[in-house]
């Protein structure tokens, strides 16, 4: 059996301290419910740790980052407090092959904006409306185990188009909202060697992470995003002075043009 996928569930973990409503829904924090969901569906295939914003280095030390195959990311009110040097390190790990699952209001996180290169803006409304999440890619591993072509959330915050993201490599879910909007709610990209999945559900004042379909998709996405190739890549733009085979041309290099 292969080694378990090493998962780090990262959570901003602020609303649980400031809102009685959120605290009541998630007394131990949303991250603990996400961790349980991933463990529920993946069992011995994973080892899951959590990390939160207010820990030293946001819980993302070099040791933790090196020991993480897939990271999940939930943030909302404190995106700006995430230190740029930590974002740099998470980005590097994604390019090296770490999977990243960005959830709900994490659309505005520094790390997702950095990796996608767009504003990640969207329209939103909190009105406890109904959402139907349509699976538009039933053959995708992230949809594995769903029992219907769609599932519903009775009360959600609305996220609507235009969602300013690069066209996803693969689209797995599209949401319809009671108030009329639609949204690309399950989107896959690859950056470097790393796989990225954005999954929309997860507003903190509704019991979204107790929904069995949301839990299954979260777990599936962790499995999908796990690194699958140990092949080395160079990310430091190396100058290869010695070619693999002889080159016939005689050429003087002006080295000063390459110095910066
Ligand atoms: Zn929200």
PDB file of C-alpha atoms and ligand atoms in Angstrom:
ATOM      1  CA  UNK A   1       0.000   0.000   0.000  1.00  0.00           C
ATOM      2  CA  UNK A   2       1.246   3.464  -0.863  1.00  0.00           C
ATOM      3  CA  UNK A   3       1.998   6.044   1.778  1.00  0.00           C
ATOM      4  CA  UNK A   4      -0.990   7.983   3.125  1.00  0.00           C
ATOM      5  CA  UNK A   5      -1.688  11.430   1.695  1.00  0.00           C
ATOM      6  CA  UNK A   6      -0.421  14.029   4.181  1.00  0.00           C
ATOM      7  CA  UNK A   7      -3.134  16.669   4.466  1.00  0.00           C
ATOM      8  CA  UNK A   8      -3.004  20.058   6.181  1.00  0.00           C
ATOM      9  CA  UNK A   9      -6.389  21.698   6.763  1.00  0.00           C
ATOM     10  CA  UNK A  10      -5.658  25.424   7.059  1.00  0.00           C
ATOM     11  CA  UNK A  11      -8.280  27.645   8.642  1.00  0.00           C
ATOM     12  CA  UNK A  12      -8.424  31.343   9.430  1.00  0.00           C
ATOM     13  CA  UNK A  13     -10.395  30.406  12.597  1.00  0.00           C
ATOM     14  CA  UNK A  14     -11.636  33.873  13.539  1.00  0.00           C
ATOM     15  CA  UNK A  15     -15.428  33.795  13.103  1.00  0.00           C
ATOM     16  CA  UNK A  16     -15.754  31.021  15.692  1.00  0.00           C
ATOM     17  CA  UNK A  17     -14.295  33.431  18.267  1.00  0.00           C
ATOM     18  CA  UNK A  18     -16.346  36.480  17.323  1.00  0.00           C
ATOM     19  CA  UNK A  19     -19.768  35.100  16.340  1.00  0.00           C
ATOM     20  CA  UNK A  20     -22.003  33.072  18.656  1.00  0.00           C
ATOM     21  CA  UNK A  21     -23.838  31.757  15.632  1.00  0.00           C
ATOM     22  CA  UNK A  22     -20.683  30.356  14.065  1.00  0.00           C
ATOM     23  CA  UNK A  23     -19.407  29.085  17.413  1.00  0.00           C
ATOM     24  CA  UNK A  24     -22.642  27.185  17.922  1.00  0.00           C
ATOM     25  CA  UNK A  25     -22.372  25.530  14.511  1.00  0.00           C
ATOM     26  CA  UNK A  26     -18.658  24.795  14.800  1.00  0.00           C
ATOM     27  CA  UNK A  27     -17.748  24.665  18.514  1.00  0.00           C
ATOM     28  CA  UNK A  28     -14.277  23.224  17.789  1.00  0.00           C
ATOM     29  CA  UNK A  29     -13.811  25.260  14.612  1.00  0.00           C
ATOM     30  CA  UNK A  30     -14.703  24.588  11.028  1.00  0.00           C
ATOM     31  CA  UNK A  31     -11.295  23.020  10.459  1.00  0.00           C
ATOM     32  CA  UNK A  32     -12.082  20.152  12.835  1.00  0.00           C
ATOM     33  CA  UNK A  33     -15.275  19.362  10.914  1.00  0.00           C
ATOM     34  CA  UNK A  34     -13.392  19.448   7.600  1.00  0.00           C
ATOM     35  CA  UNK A  35     -10.696  17.187   9.039  1.00  0.00           C
ATOM     36  CA  UNK A  36     -13.352  14.711  10.170  1.00  0.00           C
ATOM     37  CA  UNK A  37     -14.986  14.781   6.728  1.00  0.00           C
ATOM     38  CA  UNK A  38     -11.715  13.987   4.976  1.00  0.00           C
ATOM     39  CA  UNK A  39     -10.994  11.188   7.447  1.00  0.00           C
ATOM     40  CA  UNK A  40     -14.539   9.847   7.161  1.00  0.00           C
ATOM     41  CA  UNK A  41     -14.216   9.213   3.432  1.00  0.00           C
ATOM     42  CA  UNK A  42     -10.488   8.531   3.046  1.00  0.00           C
ATOM     43  CA  UNK A  43      -9.703   6.707   6.283  1.00  0.00           C
ATOM     44  CA  UNK A  44      -6.232   5.161   6.243  1.00  0.00           C
ATOM     45  CA  UNK A  45      -5.492   6.822   2.896  1.00  0.00           C
ATOM     46  CA  UNK A  46      -4.807  10.098   4.723  1.00  0.00           C
ATOM     47  CA  UNK A  47      -3.131  11.608   7.744  1.00  0.00           C
ATOM     48  CA  UNK A  48      -4.702  14.973   8.496  1.00  0.00           C
ATOM     49  CA  UNK A  49      -3.359  17.841  10.590  1.00  0.00           C
ATOM     50  CA  UNK A  50      -4.780  21.324  11.040  1.00  0.00           C
ATOM     51  CA  UNK A  51      -3.106  24.740  11.019  1.00  0.00           C
ATOM     52  CA  UNK A  52      -4.595  28.145  11.810  1.00  0.00           C
ATOM     53  CA  UNK A  53      -3.821  31.808  11.169  1.00  0.00           C
ATOM     54  CA  UNK A  54      -2.937  32.773  14.732  1.00  0.00           C
ATOM     55  CA  UNK A  55      -0.364  30.034  15.247  1.00  0.00           C
ATOM     56  CA  UNK A  56       3.282  31.048  14.741  1.00  0.00           C
ATOM     57  CA  UNK A  57       3.938  31.264  10.970  1.00  0.00           C
ATOM     58  CA  UNK A  58       0.170  30.621  10.609  1.00  0.00           C
ATOM     59  CA  UNK A  59       0.929  26.992  11.492  1.00  0.00           C
ATOM     60  CA  UNK A  60       2.737  26.640   8.169  1.00  0.00           C
ATOM     61  CA  UNK A  61       6.353  26.178   9.180  1.00  0.00           C
ATOM     62  CA  UNK A  62       8.898  24.855   6.701  1.00  0.00           C
ATOM     63  CA  UNK A  63       8.567  21.464   8.381  1.00  0.00           C
ATOM     64  CA  UNK A  64       4.775  21.415   8.005  1.00  0.00           C
ATOM     65  CA  UNK A  65       4.952  22.579   4.390  1.00  0.00           C
ATOM     66  CA  UNK A  66       7.544  19.947   3.513  1.00  0.00           C
ATOM     67  CA  UNK A  67       5.336  17.343   5.178  1.00  0.00           C
ATOM     68  CA  UNK A  68       2.143  18.301   3.286  1.00  0.00           C
ATOM     69  CA  UNK A  69       0.887  16.664   0.088  1.00  0.00           C
ATOM     70  CA  UNK A  70      -2.437  18.496  -0.039  1.00  0.00           C
ATOM     71  CA  UNK A  71      -3.520  21.679   1.743  1.00  0.00           C
ATOM     72  CA  UNK A  72      -7.088  22.916   2.137  1.00  0.00           C
ATOM     73  CA  UNK A  73      -7.621  26.654   2.640  1.00  0.00           C
ATOM     74  CA  UNK A  74     -10.546  28.499   4.263  1.00  0.00           C
ATOM     75  CA  UNK A  75     -10.224  32.221   4.926  1.00  0.00           C
ATOM     76  CA  UNK A  76     -12.573  35.195   4.914  1.00  0.00           C
ATOM     77  CA  UNK A  77     -12.102  38.322   7.015  1.00  0.00           C
ATOM     78  CA  UNK A  78      -8.347  38.160   7.542  1.00  0.00           C
ATOM     79  CA  UNK A  79      -6.876  37.444   4.106  1.00  0.00           C
ATOM     80  CA  UNK A  80      -4.700  40.550   4.467  1.00  0.00           C
ATOM     81  CA  UNK A  81      -3.161  39.202   7.686  1.00  0.00           C
ATOM     82  CA  UNK A  82      -1.625  36.219   5.914  1.00  0.00           C
ATOM     83  CA  UNK A  83       2.054  37.082   5.619  1.00  0.00           C
ATOM     84  CA  UNK A  84       3.419  37.406   2.114  1.00  0.00           C
ATOM     85  CA  UNK A  85       6.431  35.234   2.922  1.00  0.00           C
ATOM     86  CA  UNK A  86       4.095  32.399   3.900  1.00  0.00           C
ATOM     87  CA  UNK A  87       2.129  32.889   0.676  1.00  0.00           C
ATOM     88  CA  UNK A  88       5.450  32.692  -1.214  1.00  0.00           C
ATOM     89  CA  UNK A  89       6.229  29.379   0.454  1.00  0.00           C
ATOM     90  CA  UNK A  90       2.779  27.883  -0.165  1.00  0.00           C
ATOM     91  CA  UNK A  91       2.950  28.954  -3.808  1.00  0.00           C
ATOM     92  CA  UNK A  92       6.369  27.321  -4.174  1.00  0.00           C
ATOM     93  CA  UNK A  93       5.039  24.079  -2.709  1.00  0.00           C
ATOM     94  CA  UNK A  94       2.107  24.104  -5.145  1.00  0.00           C
ATOM     95  CA  UNK A  95       4.447  24.612  -8.104  1.00  0.00           C
ATOM     96  CA  UNK A  96       6.532  21.728  -6.784  1.00  0.00           C
ATOM     97  CA  UNK A  97       3.450  19.512  -6.719  1.00  0.00           C
ATOM     98  CA  UNK A  98       1.462  20.096  -3.515  1.00  0.00           C
ATOM     99  CA  UNK A  99      -2.292  19.999  -4.091  1.00  0.00           C
ATOM    100  CA  UNK A 100      -4.371  22.994  -2.946  1.00  0.00           C
ATOM    101  CA  UNK A 101      -8.108  22.972  -2.241  1.00  0.00           C
ATOM    102  CA  UNK A 102      -9.494  26.496  -1.850  1.00  0.00           C
ATOM    103  CA  UNK A 103     -12.880  26.741  -0.201  1.00  0.00           C
ATOM    104  CA  UNK A 104     -15.692  29.297  -0.366  1.00  0.00           C
ATOM    105  CA  UNK A 105     -14.498  32.796   0.670  1.00  0.00           C
ATOM    106  CA  UNK A 106     -10.950  31.590   0.089  1.00  0.00           C
ATOM    107  CA  UNK A 107     -11.624  32.828  -3.456  1.00  0.00           C
ATOM    108  CA  UNK A 108     -10.177  36.148  -2.243  1.00  0.00           C
ATOM    109  CA  UNK A 109      -7.172  34.647  -0.487  1.00  0.00           C
ATOM    110  CA  UNK A 110      -3.733  35.905  -1.381  1.00  0.00           C
ATOM    111  CA  UNK A 111      -2.663  32.398  -2.369  1.00  0.00           C
ATOM    112  CA  UNK A 112      -5.471  31.804  -4.888  1.00  0.00           C
ATOM    113  CA  UNK A 113      -5.114  35.258  -6.456  1.00  0.00           C
ATOM    114  CA  UNK A 114      -1.362  34.694  -6.684  1.00  0.00           C
ATOM    115  CA  UNK A 115      -1.707  31.312  -8.346  1.00  0.00           C
ATOM    116  CA  UNK A 116      -4.471  32.285 -10.769  1.00  0.00           C
ATOM    117  CA  UNK A 117      -3.280  35.809 -11.550  1.00  0.00           C
ATOM    118  CA  UNK A 118      -6.776  37.331 -11.656  1.00  0.00           C
ATOM    119  CA  UNK A 119      -8.857  39.330  -9.179  1.00  0.00           C
ATOM    120  CA  UNK A 120     -11.107  36.332  -8.262  1.00  0.00           C
ATOM    121  CA  UNK A 121     -13.921  38.851  -7.780  1.00  0.00           C
ATOM    122  CA  UNK A 122     -17.510  37.594  -7.728  1.00  0.00           C
ATOM    123  CA  UNK A 123     -20.961  38.864  -6.791  1.00  0.00           C
ATOM    124  CA  UNK A 124     -22.555  37.719  -3.538  1.00  0.00           C
ATOM    125  CA  UNK A 125     -25.600  38.009  -1.307  1.00  0.00           C
ATOM    126  CA  UNK A 126     -26.438  36.516   2.068  1.00  0.00           C
ATOM    127  CA  UNK A 127     -30.174  35.739   1.990  1.00  0.00           C
ATOM    128  CA  UNK A 128     -30.321  32.065   3.082  1.00  0.00           C
ATOM    129  CA  UNK A 129     -31.451  31.038  -0.382  1.00  0.00           C
ATOM    130  CA  UNK A 130     -31.554  27.610  -1.989  1.00  0.00           C
ATOM    131  CA  UNK A 131     -28.635  26.388  -4.106  1.00  0.00           C
ATOM    132  CA  UNK A 132     -28.603  23.516  -6.566  1.00  0.00           C
ATOM    133  CA  UNK A 133     -25.086  22.316  -7.331  1.00  0.00           C
ATOM    134  CA  UNK A 134     -25.081  20.584 -10.710  1.00  0.00           C
ATOM    135  CA  UNK A 135     -22.335  18.133 -11.542  1.00  0.00           C
ATOM    136  CA  UNK A 136     -21.305  18.840 -15.136  1.00  0.00           C
ATOM    137  CA  UNK A 137     -18.509  16.267 -15.275  1.00  0.00           C
ATOM    138  CA  UNK A 138     -19.780  12.977 -13.880  1.00  0.00           C
ATOM    139  CA  UNK A 139     -16.675  11.111 -15.020  1.00  0.00           C
ATOM    140  CA  UNK A 140     -14.405  13.282 -12.887  1.00  0.00           C
ATOM    141  CA  UNK A 141     -12.887  11.677  -9.779  1.00  0.00           C
ATOM    142  CA  UNK A 142     -14.023  14.652  -7.669  1.00  0.00           C
ATOM    143  CA  UNK A 143     -17.633  13.620  -8.401  1.00  0.00           C
ATOM    144  CA  UNK A 144     -17.082  10.001  -7.421  1.00  0.00           C
ATOM    145  CA  UNK A 145     -19.760   8.596  -5.133  1.00  0.00           C
ATOM    146  CA  UNK A 146     -22.366  11.311  -5.684  1.00  0.00           C
ATOM    147  CA  UNK A 147     -25.755   9.675  -6.023  1.00  0.00           C
ATOM    148  CA  UNK A 148     -27.378  12.162  -8.384  1.00  0.00           C
ATOM    149  CA  UNK A 149     -26.451  14.655 -11.083  1.00  0.00           C
ATOM    150  CA  UNK A 150     -27.107  17.427  -8.588  1.00  0.00           C
ATOM    151  CA  UNK A 151     -27.336  18.093  -4.894  1.00  0.00           C
ATOM    152  CA  UNK A 152     -28.975  20.866  -2.950  1.00  0.00           C
ATOM    153  CA  UNK A 153     -28.169  23.128  -0.055  1.00  0.00           C
ATOM    154  CA  UNK A 154     -31.303  24.496   1.533  1.00  0.00           C
ATOM    155  CA  UNK A 155     -29.831  27.741   2.826  1.00  0.00           C
ATOM    156  CA  UNK A 156     -26.657  29.273   1.426  1.00  0.00           C
ATOM    157  CA  UNK A 157     -24.893  32.499   0.721  1.00  0.00           C
ATOM    158  CA  UNK A 158     -25.081  33.242  -3.002  1.00  0.00           C
ATOM    159  CA  UNK A 159     -21.956  33.553  -5.125  1.00  0.00           C
ATOM    160  CA  UNK A 160     -22.653  34.624  -8.695  1.00  0.00           C
ATOM    161  CA  UNK A 161     -20.928  35.295 -11.985  1.00  0.00           C
ATOM    162  CA  UNK A 162     -18.949  37.017 -13.139  1.00  0.00           C
ATOM    163  CA  UNK A 163     -16.295  35.057 -11.259  1.00  0.00           C
ATOM    164  CA  UNK A 164     -12.992  36.540 -12.429  1.00  0.00           C
ATOM    165  CA  UNK A 165     -10.870  33.422 -12.828  1.00  0.00           C
ATOM    166  CA  UNK A 166      -8.895  31.993 -15.718  1.00  0.00           C
ATOM    167  CA  UNK A 167     -10.928  29.395 -17.635  1.00  0.00           C
ATOM    168  CA  UNK A 168     -10.703  26.235 -15.531  1.00  0.00           C
ATOM    169  CA  UNK A 169      -8.837  23.257 -16.995  1.00  0.00           C
ATOM    170  CA  UNK A 170     -11.773  21.150 -15.880  1.00  0.00           C
ATOM    171  CA  UNK A 171     -15.221  22.182 -14.684  1.00  0.00           C
ATOM    172  CA  UNK A 172     -16.893  19.816 -12.237  1.00  0.00           C
ATOM    173  CA  UNK A 173     -19.771  21.808 -10.721  1.00  0.00           C
ATOM    174  CA  UNK A 174     -21.990  24.751 -11.622  1.00  0.00           C
ATOM    175  CA  UNK A 175     -24.394  26.264  -9.095  1.00  0.00           C
ATOM    176  CA  UNK A 176     -27.871  27.700  -9.567  1.00  0.00           C
ATOM    177  CA  UNK A 177     -29.318  29.996  -6.916  1.00  0.00           C
ATOM    178  CA  UNK A 178     -32.897  30.673  -5.952  1.00  0.00           C
ATOM    179  CA  UNK A 179     -32.419  34.382  -6.617  1.00  0.00           C
ATOM    180  CA  UNK A 180     -31.440  33.764 -10.241  1.00  0.00           C
ATOM    181  CA  UNK A 181     -27.644  33.781 -10.373  1.00  0.00           C
ATOM    182  CA  UNK A 182     -25.338  30.988 -11.572  1.00  0.00           C
ATOM    183  CA  UNK A 183     -21.740  30.300 -10.614  1.00  0.00           C
ATOM    184  CA  UNK A 184     -18.822  28.058 -11.565  1.00  0.00           C
ATOM    185  CA  UNK A 185     -18.575  26.342  -8.203  1.00  0.00           C
ATOM    186  CA  UNK A 186     -16.141  23.467  -8.747  1.00  0.00           C
ATOM    187  CA  UNK A 187     -13.092  24.359 -10.810  1.00  0.00           C
ATOM    188  CA  UNK A 188      -9.753  22.648 -11.481  1.00  0.00           C
ATOM    189  CA  UNK A 189      -6.452  24.121 -12.546  1.00  0.00           C
ATOM    190  CA  UNK A 190      -2.835  23.014 -12.683  1.00  0.00           C
ATOM    191  CA  UNK A 191       0.011  25.340 -11.809  1.00  0.00           C
ATOM    192  CA  UNK A 192       3.508  23.920 -12.143  1.00  0.00           C
ATOM    193  CA  UNK A 193       3.182  20.347 -10.902  1.00  0.00           C
ATOM    194  CA  UNK A 194       0.413  21.231  -8.465  1.00  0.00           C
ATOM    195  CA  UNK A 195      -3.303  20.664  -8.793  1.00  0.00           C
ATOM    196  CA  UNK A 196      -5.743  23.286  -7.553  1.00  0.00           C
ATOM    197  CA  UNK A 197      -9.468  22.859  -6.901  1.00  0.00           C
ATOM    198  CA  UNK A 198     -11.803  25.667  -5.923  1.00  0.00           C
ATOM    199  CA  UNK A 199     -15.031  24.499  -4.267  1.00  0.00           C
ATOM    200  CA  UNK A 200     -17.673  27.092  -3.468  1.00  0.00           C
ATOM    201  CA  UNK A 201     -19.818  25.811  -0.562  1.00  0.00           C
ATOM    202  CA  UNK A 202     -18.821  26.748   2.955  1.00  0.00           C
ATOM    203  CA  UNK A 203     -20.424  29.873   4.336  1.00  0.00           C
ATOM    204  CA  UNK A 204     -19.776  30.004   8.065  1.00  0.00           C
ATOM    205  CA  UNK A 205     -23.311  30.765   9.302  1.00  0.00           C
ATOM    206  CA  UNK A 206     -24.855  27.702   7.630  1.00  0.00           C
ATOM    207  CA  UNK A 207     -24.072  24.046   8.481  1.00  0.00           C
ATOM    208  CA  UNK A 208     -22.483  23.447   5.070  1.00  0.00           C
ATOM    209  CA  UNK A 209     -19.595  21.230   6.181  1.00  0.00           C
ATOM    210  CA  UNK A 210     -22.036  18.771   7.772  1.00  0.00           C
ATOM    211  CA  UNK A 211     -23.664  18.113   4.377  1.00  0.00           C
ATOM    212  CA  UNK A 212     -22.724  14.632   3.196  1.00  0.00           C
ATOM    213  CA  UNK A 213     -22.262  15.630  -0.454  1.00  0.00           C
ATOM    214  CA  UNK A 214     -20.054  18.581   0.435  1.00  0.00           C
ATOM    215  CA  UNK A 215     -18.017  16.291   2.691  1.00  0.00           C
ATOM    216  CA  UNK A 216     -17.622  13.705  -0.026  1.00  0.00           C
ATOM    217  CA  UNK A 217     -16.547  16.265  -2.621  1.00  0.00           C
ATOM    218  CA  UNK A 218     -14.038  17.744  -0.161  1.00  0.00           C
ATOM    219  CA  UNK A 219     -12.530  14.317   0.470  1.00  0.00           C
ATOM    220  CA  UNK A 220     -12.555  13.410  -3.228  1.00  0.00           C
ATOM    221  CA  UNK A 221     -10.793  16.639  -4.087  1.00  0.00           C
ATOM    222  CA  UNK A 222      -8.040  15.926  -1.570  1.00  0.00           C
ATOM    223  CA  UNK A 223      -7.451  12.549  -3.177  1.00  0.00           C
ATOM    224  CA  UNK A 224      -7.527  14.046  -6.681  1.00  0.00           C
ATOM    225  CA  UNK A 225      -5.064  16.827  -5.797  1.00  0.00           C
ATOM    226  CA  UNK A 226      -2.496  14.522  -4.213  1.00  0.00           C
ATOM    227  CA  UNK A 227       0.860  14.544  -6.004  1.00  0.00           C
ATOM    228  CA  UNK A 228       1.131  11.725  -8.504  1.00  0.00           C
ATOM    229  CA  UNK A 229       4.598  12.155  -9.960  1.00  0.00           C
ATOM    230  CA  UNK A 230       7.943  12.306  -8.228  1.00  0.00           C
ATOM    231  CA  UNK A 231       9.663  13.411 -11.452  1.00  0.00           C
ATOM    232  CA  UNK A 232      12.004  16.348 -10.731  1.00  0.00           C
ATOM    233  CA  UNK A 233      11.434  19.801 -12.195  1.00  0.00           C
ATOM    234  CA  UNK A 234      13.762  22.804 -12.179  1.00  0.00           C
ATOM    235  CA  UNK A 235      12.104  26.070 -11.209  1.00  0.00           C
ATOM    236  CA  UNK A 236      15.230  28.243 -10.947  1.00  0.00           C
ATOM    237  CA  UNK A 237      15.801  29.070 -14.654  1.00  0.00           C
ATOM    238  CA  UNK A 238      19.201  27.345 -14.872  1.00  0.00           C
ATOM    239  CA  UNK A 239      21.765  28.384 -17.522  1.00  0.00           C
ATOM    240  CA  UNK A 240      22.983  25.169 -19.174  1.00  0.00           C
ATOM    241  CA  UNK A 241      26.476  26.147 -20.309  1.00  0.00           C
ATOM    242  CA  UNK A 242      27.468  22.596 -21.154  1.00  0.00           C
ATOM    243  CA  UNK A 243      25.106  21.192 -23.804  1.00  0.00           C
ATOM    244  CA  UNK A 244      24.149  17.508 -23.885  1.00  0.00           C
ATOM    245  CA  UNK A 245      25.605  17.257 -27.420  1.00  0.00           C
ATOM    246  CA  UNK A 246      28.210  19.391 -29.243  1.00  0.00           C
ATOM    247  CA  UNK A 247      26.931  22.604 -30.892  1.00  0.00           C
ATOM    248  CA  UNK A 248      28.606  23.539 -34.203  1.00  0.00           C
ATOM    249  CA  UNK A 249      28.300  27.346 -34.077  1.00  0.00           C
ATOM    250  CA  UNK A 250      31.017  29.520 -32.588  1.00  0.00           C
ATOM    251  CA  UNK A 251      29.439  32.193 -30.426  1.00  0.00           C
ATOM    252  CA  UNK A 252      30.758  34.734 -27.988  1.00  0.00           C
ATOM    253  CA  UNK A 253      28.394  35.422 -25.115  1.00  0.00           C
ATOM    254  CA  UNK A 254      28.068  38.921 -23.749  1.00  0.00           C
ATOM    255  CA  UNK A 255      27.597  37.794 -20.169  1.00  0.00           C
ATOM    256  CA  UNK A 256      26.676  41.303 -19.045  1.00  0.00           C
ATOM    257  CA  UNK A 257      23.354  40.968 -20.909  1.00  0.00           C
ATOM    258  CA  UNK A 258      22.401  38.045 -18.661  1.00  0.00           C
ATOM    259  CA  UNK A 259      23.316  39.617 -15.381  1.00  0.00           C
ATOM    260  CA  UNK A 260      20.542  41.066 -13.284  1.00  0.00           C
TER     261      UNK A 260
HETATM  262 ZN1  LIG B   1     -19.434  33.259   3.050  1.00  0.00          ZN
END
